[in-house]
Coordinates of C-alpha atoms in Angstrom, one line a residue:
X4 CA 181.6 -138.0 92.3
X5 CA 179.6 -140.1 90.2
X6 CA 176.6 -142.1 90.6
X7 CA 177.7 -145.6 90.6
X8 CA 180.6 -144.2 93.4
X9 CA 180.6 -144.7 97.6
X10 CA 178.5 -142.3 98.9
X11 CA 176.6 -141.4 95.4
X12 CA 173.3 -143.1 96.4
X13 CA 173.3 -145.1 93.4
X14 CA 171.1 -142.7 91.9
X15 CA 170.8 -142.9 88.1
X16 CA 170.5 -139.6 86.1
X17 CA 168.5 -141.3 83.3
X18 CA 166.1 -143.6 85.2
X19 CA 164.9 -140.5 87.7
X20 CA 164.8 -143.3 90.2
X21 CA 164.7 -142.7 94.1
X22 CA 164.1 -139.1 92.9
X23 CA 160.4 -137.9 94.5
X24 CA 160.5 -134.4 92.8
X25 CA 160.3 -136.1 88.8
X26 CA 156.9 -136.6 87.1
X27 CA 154.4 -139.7 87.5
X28 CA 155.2 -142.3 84.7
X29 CA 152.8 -142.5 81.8
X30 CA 151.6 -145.5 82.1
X31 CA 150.5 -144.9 85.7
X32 CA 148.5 -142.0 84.2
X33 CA 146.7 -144.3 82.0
X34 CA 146.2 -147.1 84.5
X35 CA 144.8 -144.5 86.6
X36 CA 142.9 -143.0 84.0
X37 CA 141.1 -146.4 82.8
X38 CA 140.1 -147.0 86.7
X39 CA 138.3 -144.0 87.0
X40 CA 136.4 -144.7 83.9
X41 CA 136.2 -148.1 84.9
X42 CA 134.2 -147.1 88.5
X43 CA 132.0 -145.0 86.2
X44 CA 130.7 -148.0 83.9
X45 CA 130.4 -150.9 86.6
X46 CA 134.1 -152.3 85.8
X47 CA 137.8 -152.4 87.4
X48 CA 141.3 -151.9 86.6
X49 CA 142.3 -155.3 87.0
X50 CA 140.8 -155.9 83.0
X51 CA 143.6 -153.2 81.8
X52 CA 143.1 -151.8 78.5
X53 CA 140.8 -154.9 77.5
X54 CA 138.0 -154.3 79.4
X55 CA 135.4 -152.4 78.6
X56 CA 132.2 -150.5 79.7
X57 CA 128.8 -151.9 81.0
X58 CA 125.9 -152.0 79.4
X59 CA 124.1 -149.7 82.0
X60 CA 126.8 -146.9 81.6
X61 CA 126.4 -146.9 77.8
X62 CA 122.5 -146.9 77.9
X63 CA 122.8 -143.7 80.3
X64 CA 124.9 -141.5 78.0
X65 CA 122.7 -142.5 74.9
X66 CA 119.6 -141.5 76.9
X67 CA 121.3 -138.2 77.7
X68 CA 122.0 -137.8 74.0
X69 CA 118.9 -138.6 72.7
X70 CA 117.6 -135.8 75.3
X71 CA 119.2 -133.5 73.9
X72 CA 118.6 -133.9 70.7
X73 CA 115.1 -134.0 71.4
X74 CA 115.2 -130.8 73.2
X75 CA 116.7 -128.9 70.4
X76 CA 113.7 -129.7 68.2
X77 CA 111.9 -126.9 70.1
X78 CA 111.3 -124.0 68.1
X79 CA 109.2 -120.8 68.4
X80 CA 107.5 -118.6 65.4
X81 CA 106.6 -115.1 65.8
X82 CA 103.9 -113.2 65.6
X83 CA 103.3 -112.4 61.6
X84 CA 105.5 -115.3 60.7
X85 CA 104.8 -118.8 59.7
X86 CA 107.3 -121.7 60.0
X87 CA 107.7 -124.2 57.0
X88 CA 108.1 -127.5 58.2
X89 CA 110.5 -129.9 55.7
X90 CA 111.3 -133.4 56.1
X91 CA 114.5 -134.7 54.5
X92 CA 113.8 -131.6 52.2
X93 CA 110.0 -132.4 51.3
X94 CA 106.8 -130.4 52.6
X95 CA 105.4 -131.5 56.2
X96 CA 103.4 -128.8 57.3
X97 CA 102.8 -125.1 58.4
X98 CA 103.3 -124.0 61.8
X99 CA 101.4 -121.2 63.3
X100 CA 103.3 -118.5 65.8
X101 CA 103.9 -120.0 69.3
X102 CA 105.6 -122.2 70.9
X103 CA 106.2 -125.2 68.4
X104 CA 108.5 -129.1 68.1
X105 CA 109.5 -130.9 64.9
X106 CA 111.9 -133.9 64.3
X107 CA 115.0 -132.2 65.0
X108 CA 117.7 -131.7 62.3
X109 CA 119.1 -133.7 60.2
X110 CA 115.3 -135.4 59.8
X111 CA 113.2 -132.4 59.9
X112 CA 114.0 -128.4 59.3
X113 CA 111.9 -125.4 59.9
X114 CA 112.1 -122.4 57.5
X115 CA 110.5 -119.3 59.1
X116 CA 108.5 -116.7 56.8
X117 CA 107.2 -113.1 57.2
X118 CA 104.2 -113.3 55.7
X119 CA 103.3 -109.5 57.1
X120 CA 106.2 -107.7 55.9
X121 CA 106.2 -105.1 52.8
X122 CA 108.3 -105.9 49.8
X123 CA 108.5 -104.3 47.0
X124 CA 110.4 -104.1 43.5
X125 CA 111.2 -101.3 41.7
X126 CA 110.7 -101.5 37.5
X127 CA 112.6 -98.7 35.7
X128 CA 114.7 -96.9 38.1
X129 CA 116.5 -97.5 41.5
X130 CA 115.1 -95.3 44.6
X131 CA 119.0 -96.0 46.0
X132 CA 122.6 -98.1 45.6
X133 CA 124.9 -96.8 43.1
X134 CA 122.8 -95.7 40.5
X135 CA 120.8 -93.3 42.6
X136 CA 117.0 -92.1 41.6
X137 CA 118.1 -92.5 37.8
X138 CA 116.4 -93.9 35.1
X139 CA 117.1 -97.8 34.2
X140 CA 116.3 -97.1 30.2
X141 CA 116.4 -101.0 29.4
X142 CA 113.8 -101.7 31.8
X143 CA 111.7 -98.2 31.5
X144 CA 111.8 -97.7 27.7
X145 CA 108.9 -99.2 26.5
X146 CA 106.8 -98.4 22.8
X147 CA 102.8 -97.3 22.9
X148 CA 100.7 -98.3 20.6
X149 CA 100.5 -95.2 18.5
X150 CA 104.3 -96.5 17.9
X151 CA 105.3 -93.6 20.8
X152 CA 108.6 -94.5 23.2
X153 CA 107.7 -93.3 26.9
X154 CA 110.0 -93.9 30.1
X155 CA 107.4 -95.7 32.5
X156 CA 109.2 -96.2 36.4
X157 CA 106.6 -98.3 38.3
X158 CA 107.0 -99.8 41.7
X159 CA 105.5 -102.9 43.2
X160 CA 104.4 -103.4 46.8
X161 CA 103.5 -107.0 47.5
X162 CA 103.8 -109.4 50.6
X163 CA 103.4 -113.2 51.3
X164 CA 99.8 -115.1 51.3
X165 CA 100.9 -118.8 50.8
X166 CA 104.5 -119.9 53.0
X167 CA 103.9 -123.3 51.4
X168 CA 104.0 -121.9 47.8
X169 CA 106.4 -119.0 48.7
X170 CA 108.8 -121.4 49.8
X171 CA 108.8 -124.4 47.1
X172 CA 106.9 -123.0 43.7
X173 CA 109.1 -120.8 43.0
X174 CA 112.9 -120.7 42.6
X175 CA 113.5 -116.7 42.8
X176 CA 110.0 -115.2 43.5
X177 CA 111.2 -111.5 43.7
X178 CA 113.0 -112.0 40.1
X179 CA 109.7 -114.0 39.2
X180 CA 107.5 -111.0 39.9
X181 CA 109.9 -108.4 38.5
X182 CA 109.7 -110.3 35.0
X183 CA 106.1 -110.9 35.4
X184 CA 106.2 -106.7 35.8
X185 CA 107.9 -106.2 32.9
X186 CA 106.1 -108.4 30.8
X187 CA 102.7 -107.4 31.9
X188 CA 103.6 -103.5 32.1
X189 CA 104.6 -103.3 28.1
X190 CA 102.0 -105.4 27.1
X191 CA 99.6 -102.5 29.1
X192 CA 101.2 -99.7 28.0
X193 CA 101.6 -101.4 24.0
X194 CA 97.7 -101.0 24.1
X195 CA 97.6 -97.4 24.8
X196 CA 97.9 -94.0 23.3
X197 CA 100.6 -91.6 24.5
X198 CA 98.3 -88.9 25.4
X199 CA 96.7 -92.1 27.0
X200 CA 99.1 -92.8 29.1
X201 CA 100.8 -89.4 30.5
X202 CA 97.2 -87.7 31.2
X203 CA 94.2 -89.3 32.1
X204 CA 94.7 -92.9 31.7
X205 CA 97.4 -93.3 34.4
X206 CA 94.7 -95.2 36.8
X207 CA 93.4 -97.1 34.5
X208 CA 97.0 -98.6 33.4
X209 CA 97.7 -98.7 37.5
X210 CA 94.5 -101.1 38.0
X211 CA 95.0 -103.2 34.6
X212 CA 98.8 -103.9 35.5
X213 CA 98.0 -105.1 39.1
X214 CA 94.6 -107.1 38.0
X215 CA 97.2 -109.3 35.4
X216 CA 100.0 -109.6 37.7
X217 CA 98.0 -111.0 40.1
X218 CA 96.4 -113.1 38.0
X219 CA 99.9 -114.5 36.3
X220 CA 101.6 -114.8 39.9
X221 CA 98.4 -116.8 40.8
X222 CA 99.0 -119.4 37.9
X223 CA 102.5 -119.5 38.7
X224 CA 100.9 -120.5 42.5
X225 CA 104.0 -118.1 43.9
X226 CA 101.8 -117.2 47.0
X227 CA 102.3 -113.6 46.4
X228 CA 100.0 -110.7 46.9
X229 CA 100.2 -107.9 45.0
X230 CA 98.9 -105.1 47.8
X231 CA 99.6 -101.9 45.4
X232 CA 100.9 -100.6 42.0
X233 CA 102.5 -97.4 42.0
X234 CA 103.1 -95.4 38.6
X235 CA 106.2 -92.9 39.2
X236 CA 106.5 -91.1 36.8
X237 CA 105.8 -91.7 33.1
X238 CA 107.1 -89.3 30.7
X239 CA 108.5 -89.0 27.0
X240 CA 112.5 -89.8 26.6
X241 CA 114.9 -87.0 27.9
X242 CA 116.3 -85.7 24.0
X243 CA 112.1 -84.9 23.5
X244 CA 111.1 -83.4 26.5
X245 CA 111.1 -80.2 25.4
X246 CA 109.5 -80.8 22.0
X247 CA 106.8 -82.7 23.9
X248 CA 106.2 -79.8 27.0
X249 CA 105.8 -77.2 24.2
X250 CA 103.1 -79.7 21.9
X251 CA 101.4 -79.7 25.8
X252 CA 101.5 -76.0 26.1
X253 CA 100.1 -75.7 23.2
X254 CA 97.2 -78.2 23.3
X255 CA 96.6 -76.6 26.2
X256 CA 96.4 -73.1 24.7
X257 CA 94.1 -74.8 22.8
X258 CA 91.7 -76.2 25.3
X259 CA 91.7 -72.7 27.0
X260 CA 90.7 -71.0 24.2
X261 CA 87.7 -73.6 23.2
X262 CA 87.0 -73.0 27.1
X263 CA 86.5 -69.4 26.4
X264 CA 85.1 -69.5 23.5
X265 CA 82.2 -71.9 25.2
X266 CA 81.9 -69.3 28.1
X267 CA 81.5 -66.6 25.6
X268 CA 78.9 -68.4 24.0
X269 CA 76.7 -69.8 27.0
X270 CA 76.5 -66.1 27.4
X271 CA 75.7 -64.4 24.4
X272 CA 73.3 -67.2 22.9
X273 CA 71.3 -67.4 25.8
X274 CA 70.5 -63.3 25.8
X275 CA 70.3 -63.5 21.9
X276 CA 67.5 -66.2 22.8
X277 CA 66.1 -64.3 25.2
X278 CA 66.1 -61.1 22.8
X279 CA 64.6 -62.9 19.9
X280 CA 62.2 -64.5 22.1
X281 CA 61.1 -61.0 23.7
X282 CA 60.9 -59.3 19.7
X283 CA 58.6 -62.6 19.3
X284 CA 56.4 -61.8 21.9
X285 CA 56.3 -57.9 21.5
X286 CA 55.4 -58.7 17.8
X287 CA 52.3 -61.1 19.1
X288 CA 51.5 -58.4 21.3
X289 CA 51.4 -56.0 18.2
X290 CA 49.6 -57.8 16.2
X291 CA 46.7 -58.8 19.1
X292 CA 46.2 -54.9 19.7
X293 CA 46.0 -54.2 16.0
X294 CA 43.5 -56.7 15.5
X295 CA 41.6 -55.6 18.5
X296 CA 41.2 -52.1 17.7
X297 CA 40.4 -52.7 13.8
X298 CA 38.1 -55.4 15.5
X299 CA 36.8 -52.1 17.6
X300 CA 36.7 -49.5 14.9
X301 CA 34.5 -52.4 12.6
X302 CA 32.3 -52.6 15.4
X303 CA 32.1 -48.9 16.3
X304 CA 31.7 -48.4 12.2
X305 CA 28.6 -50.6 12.3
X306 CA 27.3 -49.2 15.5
X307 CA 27.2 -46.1 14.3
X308 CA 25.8 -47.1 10.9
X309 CA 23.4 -48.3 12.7
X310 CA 22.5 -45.1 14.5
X311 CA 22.9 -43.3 11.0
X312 CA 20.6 -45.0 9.5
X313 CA 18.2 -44.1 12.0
X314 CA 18.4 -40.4 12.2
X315 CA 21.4 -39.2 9.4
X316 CA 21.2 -35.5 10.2
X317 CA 21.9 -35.3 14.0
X318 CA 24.5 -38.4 13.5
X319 CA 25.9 -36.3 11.3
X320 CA 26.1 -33.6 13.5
X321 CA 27.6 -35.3 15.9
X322 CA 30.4 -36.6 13.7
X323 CA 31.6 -33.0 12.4
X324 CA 31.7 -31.9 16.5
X325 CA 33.4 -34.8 17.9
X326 CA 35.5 -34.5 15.0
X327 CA 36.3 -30.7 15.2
X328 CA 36.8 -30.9 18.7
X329 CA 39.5 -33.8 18.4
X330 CA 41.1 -31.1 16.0
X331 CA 40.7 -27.7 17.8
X332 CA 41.7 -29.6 21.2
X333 CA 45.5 -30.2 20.0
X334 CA 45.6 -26.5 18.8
X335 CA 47.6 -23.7 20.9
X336 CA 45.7 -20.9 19.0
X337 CA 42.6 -19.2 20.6
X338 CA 39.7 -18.0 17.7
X339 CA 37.4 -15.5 19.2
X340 CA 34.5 -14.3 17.3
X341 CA 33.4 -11.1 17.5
X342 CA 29.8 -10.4 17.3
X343 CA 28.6 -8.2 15.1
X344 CA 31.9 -8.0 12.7
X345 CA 32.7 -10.2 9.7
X346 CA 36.6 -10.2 10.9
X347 CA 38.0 -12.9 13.2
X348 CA 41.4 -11.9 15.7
X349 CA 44.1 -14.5 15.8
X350 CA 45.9 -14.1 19.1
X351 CA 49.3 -15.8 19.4
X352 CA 49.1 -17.7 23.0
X353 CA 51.9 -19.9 22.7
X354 CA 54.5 -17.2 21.6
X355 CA 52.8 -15.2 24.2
X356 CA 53.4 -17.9 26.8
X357 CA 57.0 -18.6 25.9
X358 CA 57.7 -14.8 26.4
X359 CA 56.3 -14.6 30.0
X360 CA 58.7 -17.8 30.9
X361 CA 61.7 -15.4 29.2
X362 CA 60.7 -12.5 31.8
X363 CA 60.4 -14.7 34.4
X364 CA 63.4 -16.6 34.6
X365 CA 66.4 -14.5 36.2
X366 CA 68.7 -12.5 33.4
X367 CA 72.3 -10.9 34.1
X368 CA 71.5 -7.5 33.3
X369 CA 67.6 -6.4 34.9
X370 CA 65.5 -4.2 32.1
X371 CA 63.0 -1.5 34.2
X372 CA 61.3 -0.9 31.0
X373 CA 58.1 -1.6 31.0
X374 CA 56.5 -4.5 28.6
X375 CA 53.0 -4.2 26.5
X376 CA 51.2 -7.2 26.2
X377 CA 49.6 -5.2 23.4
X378 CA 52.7 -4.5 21.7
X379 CA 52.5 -7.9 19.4
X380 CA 50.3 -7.4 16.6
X381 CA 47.3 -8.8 16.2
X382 CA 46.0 -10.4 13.0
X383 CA 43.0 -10.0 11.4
X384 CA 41.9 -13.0 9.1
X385 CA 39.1 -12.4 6.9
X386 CA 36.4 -14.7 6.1
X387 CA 33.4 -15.0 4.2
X388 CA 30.4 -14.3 6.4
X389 CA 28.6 -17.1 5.1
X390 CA 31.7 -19.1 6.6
X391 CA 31.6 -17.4 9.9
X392 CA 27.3 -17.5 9.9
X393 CA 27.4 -20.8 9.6
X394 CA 30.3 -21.4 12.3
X395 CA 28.0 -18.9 15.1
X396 CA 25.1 -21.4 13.7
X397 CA 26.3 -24.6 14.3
X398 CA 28.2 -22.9 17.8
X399 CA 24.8 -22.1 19.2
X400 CA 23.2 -25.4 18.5

């Protein structure tokens, strides 16, 4: 049956009239829409599409907005951090940690800095990425000034002092301060020796290279702060290495040997010193006792002048016994004068002596034969008698 038929309803497939179960209309949805709005901002639905919102409605929403964007100017720096306050891209200010507010973006913008945090550069090799703890030779290879190439790796610990100057000075400041590096650290090592620099001089070339970068990274006003300098290694290129180790072994061959040879010395010349000063001394000594006993004899000599002079013949007399009995007292041999004979015996003590020590001590094979005392010989030495006279004479006196 169709629609337009008795008993069809008149309902109209297209329209969706007299049919509750079909969607609002659009335009209801709008109407509806524009009341709602309409109660919000003060006005009706009667205005349509044409009216439009009060004045109080449209204050609200921008006070709400303005809120807001107030609110999100809030803004809080940490501890070891400063905040870098820029207005449409120029400087404003610093801010210290806490809680802080600026102009909020697009006017103002805050840039936070650690100015507590250790940085550092690497000059000469890379401690990591790709290239591992190897050697970077364009940056390393560097000439001295005794027209020597050495492979310096340095590394450079710095951190900010200035957030101001950090932030706007400089474009790059870590590629800044790695040129600056460079720069500074072949102009250091183009003023020294080799020997210079891979021995004794590597504290001295530590404290000049941090003294100039400082003091170029100053001009430059980077607010940087160099905080240490450390020298890694620094060492002749890899095809002379082992040229260079064995010139080291040997100058230090050589050093041990001038070390010895200065030990051995410090010890002999001091006892040569000490000997020559001792055969100095002994030789003083010498010469003092010589002098004092010819100084003794001359006076002795003109003592007994003296006494000479005074009474020759008993002074002489005393001379010839003093003098006889210095003789006769080293002798061994005994004189015995017999009286009444012109002959005088000899008897051989000292062999006598020895003979008695030869029985005495002990023998392997003991002799029960009896020994003579009188079996040497005695000698007979004949004198004149006038001699022997005038020896009795001078004995009895």
């Amino acid at each position: 049956m169709s629609w337009n038929e008795p008993g069809g309803g008149k309902k109209d497939p297209w329209s969706g009239r007299n049919d509750k179960n079909d969607p609002p209309d659009l335009d209801e949805v709008i109407r509806s829409l524009q009341d709602k709005l309409g109660g919000i901002f003060g006005g009706g639905s009667k205005g349509g599409l044409g009216s439009g919102p009060s004045m109080k409605g449209v204050g609200l929403l921008a006070a709400g907005a303005v809120i807001l964007w107030g609110l999100s100017g809030f803004y809080t720096v940490d501890e070891g951090t400063r905040g870098v306050v820029t207005r449409f891209g120029a400087y404003v200010n610093t801010t210290q940690p806490g809680l802080n507010w600026h102009i909020p973006s697009p006017i103002e913008q805050v840039a936070v800095i650690n100015v507590e945090q250790q940085r550092f550069i690497e000059v000469g090799y890379r401690s990591g990425g790709g290239q591992g703890m190897g050697s970077v030779p364009k940056e390393a290879m560097m000439l001295t000034k005794d027209e020597n190439i050495v492979d310096v790796r340095l590394a450079v610990q710095y951190q900010v002092k200035d957030a101001k100057d950090y932030a706007f000075n400089v474009l790059d400041p870590a590629s800044t301060l790695k040129q600056v590096t460079e720069s500074v650290q072949r102009g250091v090592i183009g003023r020294s020796d080799m020997d210079f620099v891979l021995t004794e001089g590597r504290s001295d070339i530590v404290l000049a290279i941090k003294s100039e970068i400082q003091s170029v990274m100053d001009a430059y006003k980077t607010g940087i702060l160099i905080t240490s300098v450390n020298l890694q290694d620094a060492q002749p290129p890899e095809q002379v290495q082992g040229s260079f180790e064995d010139a080291i072994k040997a100058r230090e061959d050589k050093q041990r040997l001038i070390n010895e040879a200065e030990a051995y010395s410090n010890d002999v010349v001091p006892k040569a010193r000490g000997a020559a000063s001792r055969i100095v001394q002994e030789s003083e000594g010498y010469k003092e006792k010589v002098i004092a006993r010819a100084n003794g004899d001359v006076s002795r000599f003109s003592q007994l002048l003296t006494e000479y002079k005074k009474a020759p013949a008993v002074t002489k007399q005393r001379m010839y016994i003093e003098a006889m009995e210095l003789v006769l007292g080293r002798s061994n041999n005994v004189l015995v004068d017999v009286k009444g004979g012109n002959n005088i015996m000899y008897l051989p003590l000292e062999k006598l002596a020895n003979k008695a020590v030869e029985d005495v001590a002990p023998a392997p094979v003991i002799s029960h034969e009896p020994v003579s005392l009188t079996s040497q010989p005695v000698k007979e030495i004949k004198t004149d008698v006038r001699a022997s006279s005038r020896e009795r004479d001078v004995r009895g006196r």
